[in-house]
């Protein structure tokens, strides 16, 4: 028989106070943890809010409808594209505000619209030569400052000396608005043109294509090499010093600062091999070396998760080691490898520093057509725009960041989905 | 221009071809009607192909080694050329950094000053600020996730925090330069403190936010790996959960946590874009977080961006800085890996 021992509950005053204190400490500690997580999450919130609130207006553009007179005096019918379209656009604006006479004011008036107006007028005239001599109305973008004013970024309630738009320009703008000439349309230019010195003409297509070519090269190099290394290290490598060295080396390589890879690219690919500067080819090669460790580590983990029984069964049926690999292990490990590769590609897409080293930071208007054309990539474009003094470029920067983040989120979602879909518990 | 590259490619292809030739002949010979049976021949061919495939795999794995060798060689070679122009001691212990190389030889201050101490101090200042943010926040978040949060909550919180690690650094740089820095400057204006618009504080704070997930994810892994028996033993002695964490779990997980912090530090030291966009270019030797400082990475970028002749001390200095950066991060990583591995052996 065991006696039921009842412990007297000690309820001394000091003990109760101590217990209370300890529980308070417990609650406090728990709160610290919660606070830390809330801090982290709110950082994400603030970051996204800042970017989106500053960038969503990139996707719209203020345009003004002007009536231009394609005067025969200013256009040579035989050589239409050499016509003085700047004057034609200017005349049309002067016609809208006949009371403006001063030279200075006239120049200001002409600057209400973007320099794109004259090109648009020219393109129109070239496409419709039979309209020469007639008056037509076309929709042209306003200048970047007027666009920012229209979007409320430049505020009218500030004193005139503190804003980039003068009172006179505001009067003109409101005049145009009353005539129903001002409209806000979807900013197509942003998606279909390259870089420009004028914010209203600048787009991300050049940078996006540059990123695409760069990633293409990165993928073509790092995926096969990474998968092959993972296979060798996991399936075939003897456990010796050399293998160990390669393993340590890969782990270290994963933590080398990215800018060091840029230095490697500059010294080896550009100066030693003489490859072209600013080309997606070199950028892709540098990024491939950088993402290689990520892919190898993910690939090895994927191979490790394939149970040995599958290999043994294949070998037992007479398959050679290589057949076992290509027919059984590799297909089973492929989803994991693809996930790792996509994450590596996402990392490469967001990388800036090593590409600055190899000259992908130039001002490039042309849209690259291949992997050896000079190009820039999205993150570098963001860096370049964020450095520009024009107010409208800040908005463009946020817009470009939104596009970049959209790509990254898509890639990550793809990787997560892939993992979920093919995840197999053995 | 491209000829050395073409030559190398041709050489590699030729070498590969020569290696192949031997096995190719064997494969071809294997097909010839001879004394061997068909089965023997297939086996032979199969073995040869297998061996060839293994060589291809080995070649691919050696790319990682070659990358490291390439990094070390290129950094060391260019640094040696740099140290032929500027004495090593001037570089390592000099207190002034103004890398202006003269256009004419008779110009005043013709060589420029290449003392890396101010850059190093700037890097350390920003890293310190970043770690002061990331270490407590990341560690507390890790503790909360592994010890307090329910599984469902953790499965949501962890990927959310890891979003922070997936955002490109250029986005953080933009955020630091255009949102955080002006915010601090305005606070400084209101309180009568001069906060530079390119302050170490803004860069450090944003970098700290960026490396929170590095600390939290790695620490969470090590904290979760502490055996349950330790927790139960502590509860059995009447300790509360926080007492258990502070007095049992954290000491047990300490090596892993230190490893995580070292990796995060190395990440912060090597970070480039946030510094380029939010820290300054002026090499101030200061411990004032409100002042503008410059970092090793910023100077590498400034020295190398744009068209430069490749032989000047100015461009070569970037490689010397790169060598220092590579060395520091390598040491930190190796220590971190060793510490973490030691710890793992302890419990597995």
Coordinates of C-alpha atoms in Angstrom, one line a residue, chain B residues 118-341:
Chain B
X118 CA 38.3 54.9 -42.4
X119 CA 36.5 52.5 -44.9
X120 CA 36.9 49.7 -42.5
X121 CA 35.6 51.8 -39.6
X122 CA 32.6 52.8 -41.6
X123 CA 31.8 49.2 -42.5
X124 CA 32.1 48.2 -38.9
X125 CA 29.9 51.1 -37.8
X126 CA 27.1 50.2 -40.2
X127 CA 27.5 46.5 -39.5
X128 CA 27.3 47.2 -35.7
X129 CA 24.1 49.2 -36.1
X130 CA 22.6 46.5 -38.3
X131 CA 23.5 43.8 -35.8
X132 CA 22.1 45.8 -32.9
X133 CA 18.8 45.7 -34.7
X134 CA 18.9 42.2 -36.2
X135 CA 20.4 40.3 -33.4
X136 CA 17.8 41.0 -30.7
X137 CA 14.8 41.1 -33.0
X138 CA 15.9 38.0 -35.0
X139 CA 16.7 36.0 -31.9
X140 CA 13.5 37.0 -30.0
X141 CA 11.5 36.2 -33.1
X142 CA 13.2 32.8 -33.4
X143 CA 12.5 32.1 -29.7
X144 CA 8.8 33.0 -30.1
X145 CA 8.4 31.0 -33.2
X146 CA 10.0 27.8 -31.9
X147 CA 8.8 27.9 -28.2
X148 CA 5.6 29.9 -28.0
X149 CA 3.9 30.0 -31.4
X150 CA 1.5 27.3 -32.5
X151 CA 2.6 25.2 -35.5
X152 CA 0.0 26.9 -37.7
X153 CA 1.1 30.4 -36.6
X154 CA 4.8 29.5 -37.2
X155 CA 4.0 28.2 -40.7
X156 CA 2.6 31.6 -41.5
X157 CA 5.1 33.8 -39.7
X158 CA 8.3 32.1 -40.9
X159 CA 7.7 32.5 -44.7
X160 CA 6.4 36.0 -44.1
X161 CA 9.6 37.0 -42.3
X162 CA 11.6 35.3 -45.0
X163 CA 10.1 37.7 -47.6
X164 CA 12.5 40.2 -46.1
X165 CA 15.4 38.0 -47.2
X166 CA 14.0 37.7 -50.7
X167 CA 13.6 41.4 -51.4
X168 CA 16.5 42.7 -53.7
X169 CA 19.0 44.8 -51.9
X170 CA 18.5 47.6 -54.4
X171 CA 15.0 48.0 -53.1
X172 CA 16.3 48.3 -49.5
X173 CA 18.8 50.8 -50.7
X174 CA 16.0 52.9 -52.3
X175 CA 13.9 52.6 -49.2
X176 CA 16.9 53.7 -47.0
X177 CA 17.9 56.6 -49.2
X178 CA 14.4 58.0 -50.0
X179 CA 12.3 57.1 -47.0
X180 CA 14.4 56.3 -43.9
X181 CA 17.2 58.8 -44.3
X182 CA 14.9 61.9 -44.8
X183 CA 12.8 60.7 -41.9
X184 CA 15.9 60.6 -39.6
X185 CA 17.1 64.0 -40.9
X186 CA 13.7 65.5 -40.1
X187 CA 13.7 64.1 -36.6
X188 CA 17.2 65.5 -36.2
X189 CA 16.1 68.9 -37.4
X190 CA 13.2 69.0 -35.0
X191 CA 15.5 67.9 -32.1
X192 CA 18.4 70.1 -33.1
X193 CA 20.8 67.2 -33.9
X194 CA 22.6 67.3 -37.2
X195 CA 21.8 64.1 -39.0
X196 CA 23.4 63.8 -42.3
X197 CA 21.1 62.9 -45.2
X198 CA 23.5 60.0 -45.8
X199 CA 23.8 58.8 -42.3
X200 CA 25.3 55.5 -41.1
X201 CA 22.1 55.2 -39.0
X202 CA 19.7 54.9 -41.9
X203 CA 21.9 52.4 -43.8
X204 CA 22.5 50.4 -40.7
X205 CA 18.9 50.3 -39.7
X206 CA 17.7 49.2 -43.1
X207 CA 20.5 46.6 -43.3
X208 CA 19.4 45.3 -39.9
X209 CA 15.9 44.8 -41.2
X210 CA 17.3 43.0 -44.2
X211 CA 19.3 40.5 -42.1
X212 CA 16.5 39.8 -39.5
X213 CA 15.5 36.6 -41.3
X214 CA 19.1 35.4 -41.6
X215 CA 19.3 35.5 -37.8
X216 CA 15.8 34.3 -37.1
X217 CA 15.7 31.3 -39.5
X218 CA 19.1 30.0 -38.5
X219 CA 18.6 30.5 -34.8
X220 CA 15.1 28.9 -35.0
X221 CA 16.7 25.8 -36.5
X222 CA 19.2 25.5 -33.7
X223 CA 16.7 26.2 -31.0
X224 CA 14.3 23.6 -32.4
X225 CA 17.1 21.1 -32.4
X226 CA 17.7 21.3 -28.7
X227 CA 16.4 18.0 -27.3
X228 CA 12.9 18.0 -25.8
X229 CA 14.3 16.2 -22.7
X230 CA 16.2 19.3 -21.7
X231 CA 12.9 21.3 -21.7
X232 CA 11.0 18.7 -19.8
X233 CA 13.7 18.4 -17.2
X234 CA 13.6 22.1 -16.6
X235 CA 9.8 22.2 -16.4
X236 CA 10.0 19.3 -14.0
X237 CA 12.1 21.4 -11.7
X238 CA 9.4 24.0 -11.7
X239 CA 10.9 26.6 -14.0
X240 CA 8.6 28.7 -16.1
X241 CA 8.9 28.6 -19.9
X242 CA 10.9 31.8 -20.1
X243 CA 13.2 30.6 -17.3
X244 CA 13.7 27.4 -19.2
X245 CA 14.5 29.3 -22.4
X246 CA 16.9 31.7 -20.7
X247 CA 18.7 29.2 -18.5
X248 CA 18.6 25.9 -20.4
X249 CA 17.7 26.3 -24.1
X250 CA 19.7 29.4 -25.0
X251 CA 22.9 28.1 -23.3
X252 CA 22.5 24.8 -25.1
X253 CA 21.9 26.4 -28.4
X254 CA 24.5 29.1 -28.0
X255 CA 27.1 27.8 -30.4
X256 CA 24.5 27.6 -33.2
X257 CA 23.2 31.0 -32.4
X258 CA 26.7 32.5 -32.4
X259 CA 27.2 30.8 -35.8
X260 CA 24.0 32.4 -37.1
X261 CA 25.1 35.8 -35.8
X262 CA 28.5 35.4 -37.5
X263 CA 26.9 34.5 -40.8
X264 CA 24.6 37.5 -40.5
X265 CA 27.6 39.8 -39.7
X266 CA 29.5 38.5 -42.7
X267 CA 26.4 39.2 -44.8
X268 CA 26.2 42.7 -43.5
X269 CA 29.9 43.4 -44.1
X270 CA 29.7 42.3 -47.7
X271 CA 26.4 44.1 -48.5
X272 CA 26.8 46.6 -51.2
X273 CA 23.7 48.3 -52.6
X274 CA 22.3 49.6 -49.3
X275 CA 25.6 51.2 -48.6
X276 CA 26.0 52.6 -52.1
X277 CA 22.6 54.2 -52.1
X278 CA 22.2 55.3 -48.4
X279 CA 25.7 55.7 -47.0
X280 CA 28.0 58.3 -48.3
X281 CA 31.2 58.6 -50.3
X282 CA 33.1 60.7 -47.8
X283 CA 35.6 58.7 -45.9
X284 CA 35.1 60.0 -42.4
X285 CA 36.8 58.3 -39.5
X286 CA 34.0 58.6 -37.0
X287 CA 31.9 56.6 -34.6
X288 CA 29.0 59.0 -34.9
X289 CA 26.0 57.1 -36.3
X290 CA 24.5 60.4 -37.5
X291 CA 27.4 61.2 -39.8
X292 CA 28.0 60.0 -43.3
X293 CA 30.5 57.2 -43.5
X294 CA 31.7 55.2 -46.4
X295 CA 32.3 51.4 -46.6
X296 CA 34.7 49.0 -48.3
X297 CA 32.0 47.9 -50.7
X298 CA 31.0 51.5 -51.6
X299 CA 34.5 52.3 -52.5
X300 CA 35.0 49.2 -54.7
X301 CA 31.9 50.3 -56.6
X302 CA 32.9 53.9 -57.0
X303 CA 36.4 53.0 -58.0
X304 CA 35.3 50.6 -60.7
X305 CA 32.1 52.0 -62.2
X306 CA 32.7 54.0 -65.3
X307 CA 35.4 53.7 -67.8
X308 CA 38.8 53.6 -66.2
X309 CA 42.2 52.6 -67.3
X310 CA 43.0 49.4 -65.7
X311 CA 46.5 50.1 -64.5
X312 CA 46.0 53.0 -62.3
X313 CA 46.4 52.7 -58.5
X314 CA 42.7 53.8 -58.3
X315 CA 41.3 50.7 -60.0
X316 CA 43.8 48.3 -58.5
X317 CA 42.9 49.6 -55.1
X318 CA 39.4 48.1 -55.6
X319 CA 40.9 44.7 -55.9
X320 CA 43.0 45.1 -52.8
X321 CA 39.8 46.2 -51.0
X322 CA 38.1 43.1 -52.5
X323 CA 40.8 40.9 -51.1
X324 CA 40.4 42.3 -47.6
X325 CA 36.6 41.9 -47.9
X326 CA 36.9 38.3 -49.2
X327 CA 39.4 37.5 -46.4
X328 CA 37.2 38.9 -43.6
X329 CA 34.0 37.3 -44.7
X330 CA 35.9 34.0 -45.3
X331 CA 37.2 33.9 -41.8
X332 CA 33.8 34.7 -40.4
X333 CA 32.1 32.0 -42.4
X334 CA 34.7 29.4 -41.6
X335 CA 34.4 30.2 -37.8
X336 CA 30.6 30.1 -38.1
X337 CA 30.6 26.8 -40.0
X338 CA 33.1 25.2 -37.5
X339 CA 31.1 26.4 -34.5
X340 CA 27.8 25.2 -36.0
X341 CA 29.2 21.8 -37.0

